[in-house]
Tab-separated table of C-alpha atoms (C1' of nucleotides) in Angstrom:
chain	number	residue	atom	x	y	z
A	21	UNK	CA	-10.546	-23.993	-9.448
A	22	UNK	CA	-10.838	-27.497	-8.639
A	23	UNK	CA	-10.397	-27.331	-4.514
A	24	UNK	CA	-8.727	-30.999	-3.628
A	25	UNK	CA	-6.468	-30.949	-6.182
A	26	UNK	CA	-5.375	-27.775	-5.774
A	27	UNK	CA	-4.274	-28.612	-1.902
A	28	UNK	CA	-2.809	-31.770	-3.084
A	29	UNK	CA	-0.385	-30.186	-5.971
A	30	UNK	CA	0.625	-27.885	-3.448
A	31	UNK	CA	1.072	-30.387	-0.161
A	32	UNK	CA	-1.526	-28.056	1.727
A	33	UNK	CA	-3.640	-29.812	4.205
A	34	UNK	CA	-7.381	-29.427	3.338
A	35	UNK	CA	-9.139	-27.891	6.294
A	36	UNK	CA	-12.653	-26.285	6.559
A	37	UNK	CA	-11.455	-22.660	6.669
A	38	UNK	CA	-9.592	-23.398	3.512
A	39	UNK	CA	-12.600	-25.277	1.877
A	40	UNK	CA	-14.668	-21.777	2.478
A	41	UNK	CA	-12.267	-19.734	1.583
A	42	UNK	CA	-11.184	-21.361	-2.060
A	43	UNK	CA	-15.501	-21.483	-2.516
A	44	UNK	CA	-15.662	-17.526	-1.769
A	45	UNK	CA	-12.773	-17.069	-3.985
A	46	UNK	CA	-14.126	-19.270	-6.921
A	47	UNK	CA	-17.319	-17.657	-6.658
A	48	UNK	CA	-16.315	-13.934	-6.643
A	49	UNK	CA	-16.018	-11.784	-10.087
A	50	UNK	CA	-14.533	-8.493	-8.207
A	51	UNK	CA	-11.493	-7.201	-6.604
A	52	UNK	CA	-12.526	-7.329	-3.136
A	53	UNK	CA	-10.277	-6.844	-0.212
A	54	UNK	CA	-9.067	-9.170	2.731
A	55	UNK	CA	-11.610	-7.804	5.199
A	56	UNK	CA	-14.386	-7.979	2.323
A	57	UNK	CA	-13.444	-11.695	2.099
A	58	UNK	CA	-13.579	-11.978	5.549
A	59	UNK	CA	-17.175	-10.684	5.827
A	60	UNK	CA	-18.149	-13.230	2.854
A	61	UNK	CA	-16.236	-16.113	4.473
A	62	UNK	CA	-18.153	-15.856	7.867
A	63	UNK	CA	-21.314	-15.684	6.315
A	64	UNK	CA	-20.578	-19.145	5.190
A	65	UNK	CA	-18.788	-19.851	8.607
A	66	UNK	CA	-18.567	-17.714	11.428
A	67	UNK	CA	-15.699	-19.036	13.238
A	68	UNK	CA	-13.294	-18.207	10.414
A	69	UNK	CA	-10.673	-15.419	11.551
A	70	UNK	CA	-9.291	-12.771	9.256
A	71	UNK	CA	-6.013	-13.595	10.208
A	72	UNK	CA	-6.393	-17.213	8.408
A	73	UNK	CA	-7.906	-15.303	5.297
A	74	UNK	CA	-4.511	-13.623	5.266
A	75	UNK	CA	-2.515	-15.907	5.898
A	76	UNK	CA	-4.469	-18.086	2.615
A	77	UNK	CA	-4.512	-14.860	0.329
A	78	UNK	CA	-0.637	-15.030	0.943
A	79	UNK	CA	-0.100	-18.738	0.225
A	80	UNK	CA	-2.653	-18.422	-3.202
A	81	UNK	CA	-0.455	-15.695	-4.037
A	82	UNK	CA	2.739	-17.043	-3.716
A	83	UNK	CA	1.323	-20.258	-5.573
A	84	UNK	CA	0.527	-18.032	-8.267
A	85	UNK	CA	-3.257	-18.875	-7.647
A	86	UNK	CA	-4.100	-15.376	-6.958
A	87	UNK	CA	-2.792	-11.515	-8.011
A	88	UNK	CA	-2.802	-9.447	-5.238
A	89	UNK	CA	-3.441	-5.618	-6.185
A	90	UNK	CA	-2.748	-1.962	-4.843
A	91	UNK	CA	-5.066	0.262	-6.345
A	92	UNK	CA	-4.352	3.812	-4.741
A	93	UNK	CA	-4.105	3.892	-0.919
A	94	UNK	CA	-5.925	1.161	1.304
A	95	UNK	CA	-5.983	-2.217	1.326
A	96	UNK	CA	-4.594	-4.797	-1.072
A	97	UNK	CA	-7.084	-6.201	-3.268
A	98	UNK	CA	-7.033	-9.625	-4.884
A	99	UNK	CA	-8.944	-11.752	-7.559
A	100	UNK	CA	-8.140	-15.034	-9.395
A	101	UNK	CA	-5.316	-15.554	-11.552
A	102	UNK	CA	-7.489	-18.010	-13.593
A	103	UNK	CA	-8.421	-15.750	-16.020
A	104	UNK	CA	-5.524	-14.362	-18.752
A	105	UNK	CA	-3.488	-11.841	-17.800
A	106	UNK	CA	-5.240	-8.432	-17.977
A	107	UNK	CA	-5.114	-4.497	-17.012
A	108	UNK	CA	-7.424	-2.375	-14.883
A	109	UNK	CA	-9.445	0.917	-15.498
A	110	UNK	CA	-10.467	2.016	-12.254
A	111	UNK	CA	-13.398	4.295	-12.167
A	112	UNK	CA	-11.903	6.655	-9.323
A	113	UNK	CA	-15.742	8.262	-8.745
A	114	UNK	CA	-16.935	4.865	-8.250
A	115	UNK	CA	-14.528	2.738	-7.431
A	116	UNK	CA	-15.285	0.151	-9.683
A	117	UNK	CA	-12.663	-1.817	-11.894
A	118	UNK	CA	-12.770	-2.736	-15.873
A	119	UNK	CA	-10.335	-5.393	-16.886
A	120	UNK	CA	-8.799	-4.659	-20.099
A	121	UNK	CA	-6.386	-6.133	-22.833
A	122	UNK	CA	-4.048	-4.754	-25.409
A	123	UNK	CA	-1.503	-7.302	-26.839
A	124	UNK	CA	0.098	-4.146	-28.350
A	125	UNK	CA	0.569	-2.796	-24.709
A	126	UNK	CA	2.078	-5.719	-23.547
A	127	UNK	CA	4.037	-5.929	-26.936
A	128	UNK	CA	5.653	-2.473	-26.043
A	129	UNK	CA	6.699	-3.546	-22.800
A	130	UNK	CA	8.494	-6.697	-23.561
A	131	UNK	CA	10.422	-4.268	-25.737
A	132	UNK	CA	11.226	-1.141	-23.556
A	133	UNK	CA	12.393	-4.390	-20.657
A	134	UNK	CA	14.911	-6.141	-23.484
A	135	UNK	CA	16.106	-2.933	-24.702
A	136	UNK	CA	17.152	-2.210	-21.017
A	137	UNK	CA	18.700	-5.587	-20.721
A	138	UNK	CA	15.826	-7.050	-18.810
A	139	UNK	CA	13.593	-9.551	-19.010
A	140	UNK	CA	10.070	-8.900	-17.746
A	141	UNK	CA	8.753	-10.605	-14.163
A	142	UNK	CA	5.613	-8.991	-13.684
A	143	UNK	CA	3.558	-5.688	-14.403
A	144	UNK	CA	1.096	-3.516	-13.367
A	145	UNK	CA	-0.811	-1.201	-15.803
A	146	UNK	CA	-3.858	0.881	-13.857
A	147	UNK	CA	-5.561	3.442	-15.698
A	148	UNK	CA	-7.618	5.963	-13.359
A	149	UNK	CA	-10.218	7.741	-14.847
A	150	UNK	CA	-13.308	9.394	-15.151
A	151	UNK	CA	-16.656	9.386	-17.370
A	152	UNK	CA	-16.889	11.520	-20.123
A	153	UNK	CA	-18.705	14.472	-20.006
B	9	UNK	CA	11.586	24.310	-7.221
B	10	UNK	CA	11.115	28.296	-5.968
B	11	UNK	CA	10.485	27.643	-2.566
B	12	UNK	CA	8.891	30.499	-1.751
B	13	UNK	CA	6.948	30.929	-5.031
B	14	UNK	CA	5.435	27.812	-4.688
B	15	UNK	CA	4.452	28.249	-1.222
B	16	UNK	CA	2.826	32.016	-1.847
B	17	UNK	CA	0.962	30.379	-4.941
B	18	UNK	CA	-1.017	28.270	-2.632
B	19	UNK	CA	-1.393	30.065	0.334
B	20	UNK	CA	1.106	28.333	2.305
B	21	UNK	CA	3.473	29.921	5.252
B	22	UNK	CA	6.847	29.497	4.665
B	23	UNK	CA	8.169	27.963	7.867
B	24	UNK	CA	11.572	26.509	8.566
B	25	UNK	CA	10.811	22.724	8.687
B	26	UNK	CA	8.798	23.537	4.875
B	27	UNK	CA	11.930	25.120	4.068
B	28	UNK	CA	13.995	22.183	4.918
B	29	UNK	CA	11.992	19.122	3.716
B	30	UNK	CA	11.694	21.313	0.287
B	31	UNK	CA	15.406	21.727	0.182
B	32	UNK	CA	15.279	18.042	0.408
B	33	UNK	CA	13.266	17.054	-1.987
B	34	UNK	CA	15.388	19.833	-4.821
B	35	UNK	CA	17.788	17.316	-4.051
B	36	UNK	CA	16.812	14.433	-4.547
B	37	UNK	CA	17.365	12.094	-7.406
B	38	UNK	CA	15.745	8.794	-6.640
B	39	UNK	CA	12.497	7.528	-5.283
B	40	UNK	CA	12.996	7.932	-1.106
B	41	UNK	CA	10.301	6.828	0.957
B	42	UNK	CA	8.887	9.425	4.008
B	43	UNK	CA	11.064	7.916	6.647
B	44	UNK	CA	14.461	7.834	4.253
B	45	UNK	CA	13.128	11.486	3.767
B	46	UNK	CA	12.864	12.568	6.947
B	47	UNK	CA	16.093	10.817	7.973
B	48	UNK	CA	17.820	12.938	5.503
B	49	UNK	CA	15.658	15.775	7.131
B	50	UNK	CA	16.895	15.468	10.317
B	51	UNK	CA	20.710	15.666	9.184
B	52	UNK	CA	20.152	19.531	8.558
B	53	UNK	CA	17.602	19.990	11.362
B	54	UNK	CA	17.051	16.862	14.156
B	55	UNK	CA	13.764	18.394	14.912
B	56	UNK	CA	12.181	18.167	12.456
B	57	UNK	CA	9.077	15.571	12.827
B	58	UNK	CA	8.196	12.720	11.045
B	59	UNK	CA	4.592	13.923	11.246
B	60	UNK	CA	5.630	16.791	9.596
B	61	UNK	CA	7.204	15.282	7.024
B	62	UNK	CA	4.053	13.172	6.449
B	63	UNK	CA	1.914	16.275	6.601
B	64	UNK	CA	4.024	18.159	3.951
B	65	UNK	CA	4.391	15.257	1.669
B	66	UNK	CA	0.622	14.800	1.542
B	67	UNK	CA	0.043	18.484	1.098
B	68	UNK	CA	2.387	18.479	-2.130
B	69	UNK	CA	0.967	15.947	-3.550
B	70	UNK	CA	-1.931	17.351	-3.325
B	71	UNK	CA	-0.916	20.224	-5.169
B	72	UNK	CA	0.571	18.298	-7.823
B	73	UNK	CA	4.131	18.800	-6.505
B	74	UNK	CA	4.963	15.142	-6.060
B	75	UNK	CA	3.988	12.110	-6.943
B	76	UNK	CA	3.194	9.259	-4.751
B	77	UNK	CA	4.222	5.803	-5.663
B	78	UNK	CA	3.534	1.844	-4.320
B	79	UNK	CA	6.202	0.135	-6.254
B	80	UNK	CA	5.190	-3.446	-4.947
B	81	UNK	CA	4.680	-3.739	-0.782
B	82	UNK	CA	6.014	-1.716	2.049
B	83	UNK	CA	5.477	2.154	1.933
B	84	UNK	CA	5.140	5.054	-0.134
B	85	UNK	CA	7.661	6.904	-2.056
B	86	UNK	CA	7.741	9.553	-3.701
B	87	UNK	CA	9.395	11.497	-6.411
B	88	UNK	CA	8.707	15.023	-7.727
B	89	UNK	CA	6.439	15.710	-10.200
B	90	UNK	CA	9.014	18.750	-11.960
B	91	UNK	CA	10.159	16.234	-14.760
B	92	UNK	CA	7.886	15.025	-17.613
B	93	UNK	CA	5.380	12.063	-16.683
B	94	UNK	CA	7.104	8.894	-17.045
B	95	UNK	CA	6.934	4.978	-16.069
B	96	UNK	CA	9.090	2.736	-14.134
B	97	UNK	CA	11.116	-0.173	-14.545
B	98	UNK	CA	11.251	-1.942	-11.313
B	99	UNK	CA	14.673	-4.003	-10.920
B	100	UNK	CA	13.558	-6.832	-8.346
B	101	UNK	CA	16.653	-7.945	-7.188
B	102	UNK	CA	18.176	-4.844	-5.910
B	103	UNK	CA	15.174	-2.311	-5.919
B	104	UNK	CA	16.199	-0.187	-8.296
B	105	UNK	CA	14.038	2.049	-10.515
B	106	UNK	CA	14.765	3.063	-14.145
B	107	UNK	CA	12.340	5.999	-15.526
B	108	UNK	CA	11.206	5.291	-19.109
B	109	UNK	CA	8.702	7.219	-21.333
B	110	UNK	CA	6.770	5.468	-24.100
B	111	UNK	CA	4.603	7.727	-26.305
B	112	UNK	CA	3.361	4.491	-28.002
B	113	UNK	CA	1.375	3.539	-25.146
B	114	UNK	CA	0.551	6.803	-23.738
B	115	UNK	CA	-1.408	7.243	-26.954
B	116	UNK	CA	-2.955	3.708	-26.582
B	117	UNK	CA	-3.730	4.426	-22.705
B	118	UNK	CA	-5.423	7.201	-24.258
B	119	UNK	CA	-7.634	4.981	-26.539
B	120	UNK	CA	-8.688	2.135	-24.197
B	121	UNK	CA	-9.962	4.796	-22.002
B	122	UNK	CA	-11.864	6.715	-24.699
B	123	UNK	CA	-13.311	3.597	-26.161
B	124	UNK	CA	-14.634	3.293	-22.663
B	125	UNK	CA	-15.805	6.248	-22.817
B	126	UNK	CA	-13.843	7.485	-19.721
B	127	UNK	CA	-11.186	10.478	-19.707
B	128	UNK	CA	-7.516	9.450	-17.997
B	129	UNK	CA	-6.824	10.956	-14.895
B	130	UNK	CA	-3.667	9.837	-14.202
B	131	UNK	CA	-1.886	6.440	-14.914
B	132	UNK	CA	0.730	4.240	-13.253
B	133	UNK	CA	2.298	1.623	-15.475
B	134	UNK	CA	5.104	-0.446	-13.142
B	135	UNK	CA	7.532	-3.025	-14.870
B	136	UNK	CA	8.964	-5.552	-12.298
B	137	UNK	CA	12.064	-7.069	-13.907
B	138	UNK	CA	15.332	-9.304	-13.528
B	139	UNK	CA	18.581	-8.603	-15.232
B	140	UNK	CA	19.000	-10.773	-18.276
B	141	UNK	CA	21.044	-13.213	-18.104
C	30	DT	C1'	-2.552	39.164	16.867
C	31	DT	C1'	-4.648	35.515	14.544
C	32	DG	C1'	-4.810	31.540	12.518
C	33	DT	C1'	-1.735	28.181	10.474
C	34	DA	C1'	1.921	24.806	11.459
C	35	DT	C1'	4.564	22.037	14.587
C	36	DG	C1'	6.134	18.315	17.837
C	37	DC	C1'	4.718	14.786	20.497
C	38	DA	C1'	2.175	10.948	21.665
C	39	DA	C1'	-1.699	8.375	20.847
C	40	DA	C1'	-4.795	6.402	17.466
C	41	DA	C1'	-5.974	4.346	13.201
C	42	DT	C1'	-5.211	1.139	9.534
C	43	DG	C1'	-3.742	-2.948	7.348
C	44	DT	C1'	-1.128	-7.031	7.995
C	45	DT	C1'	1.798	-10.483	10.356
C	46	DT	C1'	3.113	-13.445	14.147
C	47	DG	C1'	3.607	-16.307	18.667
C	48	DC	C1'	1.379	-19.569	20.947
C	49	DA	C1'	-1.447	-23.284	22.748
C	50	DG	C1'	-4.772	-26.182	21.213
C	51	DA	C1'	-7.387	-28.583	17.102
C	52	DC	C1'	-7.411	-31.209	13.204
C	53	DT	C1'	-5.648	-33.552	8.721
C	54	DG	C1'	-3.398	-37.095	6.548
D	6	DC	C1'	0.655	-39.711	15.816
D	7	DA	C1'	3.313	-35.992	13.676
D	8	DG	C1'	3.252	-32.088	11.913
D	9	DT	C1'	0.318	-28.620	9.812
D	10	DC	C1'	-3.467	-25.191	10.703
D	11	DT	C1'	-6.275	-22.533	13.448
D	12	DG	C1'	-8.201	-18.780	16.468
D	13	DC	C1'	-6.939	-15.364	19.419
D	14	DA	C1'	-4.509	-11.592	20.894
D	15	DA	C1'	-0.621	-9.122	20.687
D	16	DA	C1'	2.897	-7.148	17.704
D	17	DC	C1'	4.111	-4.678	13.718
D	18	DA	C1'	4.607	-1.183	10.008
D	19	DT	C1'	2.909	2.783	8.018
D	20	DT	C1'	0.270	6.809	8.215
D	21	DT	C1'	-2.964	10.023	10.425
D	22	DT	C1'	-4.721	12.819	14.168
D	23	DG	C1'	-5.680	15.559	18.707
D	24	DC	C1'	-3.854	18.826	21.286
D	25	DA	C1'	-1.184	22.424	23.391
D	26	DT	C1'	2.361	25.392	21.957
D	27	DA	C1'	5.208	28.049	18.558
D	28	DC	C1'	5.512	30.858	14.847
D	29	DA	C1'	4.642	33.358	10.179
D	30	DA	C1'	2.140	36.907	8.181
DNA sequence: TTGTATGCAAAATGTTTGCAGACTG
DNA sequence: CAGTCTGCAAACATTTTGCATACAA
């Protein structure tokens, strides 16, 4: 995620809260929520407030810079977009997320959306589960 | 839904607000969140609480009864759980939901998971879509 | 009669917003 | 310098909870 040009493309101002939070973001390979990202962007610097790490979540989301998620009850959860589009198994004893891919999946859906007369905007495939016995 | 059958099964008192928000739900063919339910909860008894409402919804679920959805932001809703597990197509410009059933990727679900090596314990595959134009 | 369920209001949770001042371009 | 961003606190939306009372079994 190159930073400056990023702000640029998108006519946002680059300020130091925004600089810390778009290096927390790069630098994060989870699904961590806005008060999580919080707690990451003060270590860096202090004076951040969670308030401006919503109100950035929300413009890298509208941008299409970030997906925002709703795993089960609680907080939305985000990571980067960056990465090709994906699905989530999500351990429900731990909590912990596996991204996964099926091209056959996503296959299916274009189909069941055109044979309703629609054409796909988004999805959301999560797959709760548990270890095997 | 037997009312009272389902309420003896799981050791539940059958009181008049239960009676009513049940009654509710039996008629219900979309996906309502709790305050839509409770205002149509209120129309055959106005004192009937929105805690209540909460606390019953929570309690079926629980039990299976109902399912709990987050189609996108904003709150729950719900739908009951009577009718064979299906999917949703999400219409984005008027909210809408179409129910679809694939068994194609049920069975693949069913695959990713076990090549994990997890078991599925439930699923939630959402569809956001536009009319074709 | 006993413990479960209710209504009400307050609390908890997650997120957004108004505002006055700070900072970027 | 103009207009965007920020921190703070208050507002908001949704859901849960404590408590005294009501009610089903």
């Amino acid at each position: 995620m190159d930073i400056e040009a990023l702000c640029a493309e998108n006519g946002l101002r680059l300020t130091k809260p925004r600089r810390v939070i778009l290096q927390v973001l790069a630098g994060m390979d989870d699904h961590p929520d806005a008060a999580e990202l919080h707690r990451r962007v003060i270590e860096i610097d202090p004076g951040i407030a969670l308030a401006t790490v919503y109100r950035t979540l929300r413009l890298l989301e509208e941008k299409g810079i970030l997906e925002k998620h709703r795993f089960g009850d609680g907080p939305a959860r985000f990571e980067s977009a960056d990465h090709p589009h994906h699905d989530h198994l999500i351990n429900i004893e731990t909590g912990d997320v596996i991204e996964f891919r099926s091209d056959e999946i996503e296959r299916l859906q274009e189909e069941i959306a055109r044979r309703h007369g629609f054409s796909i905007v988004s999805h959301r495939l999560e797959i709760y589960v548990r270890p095997k016995k």
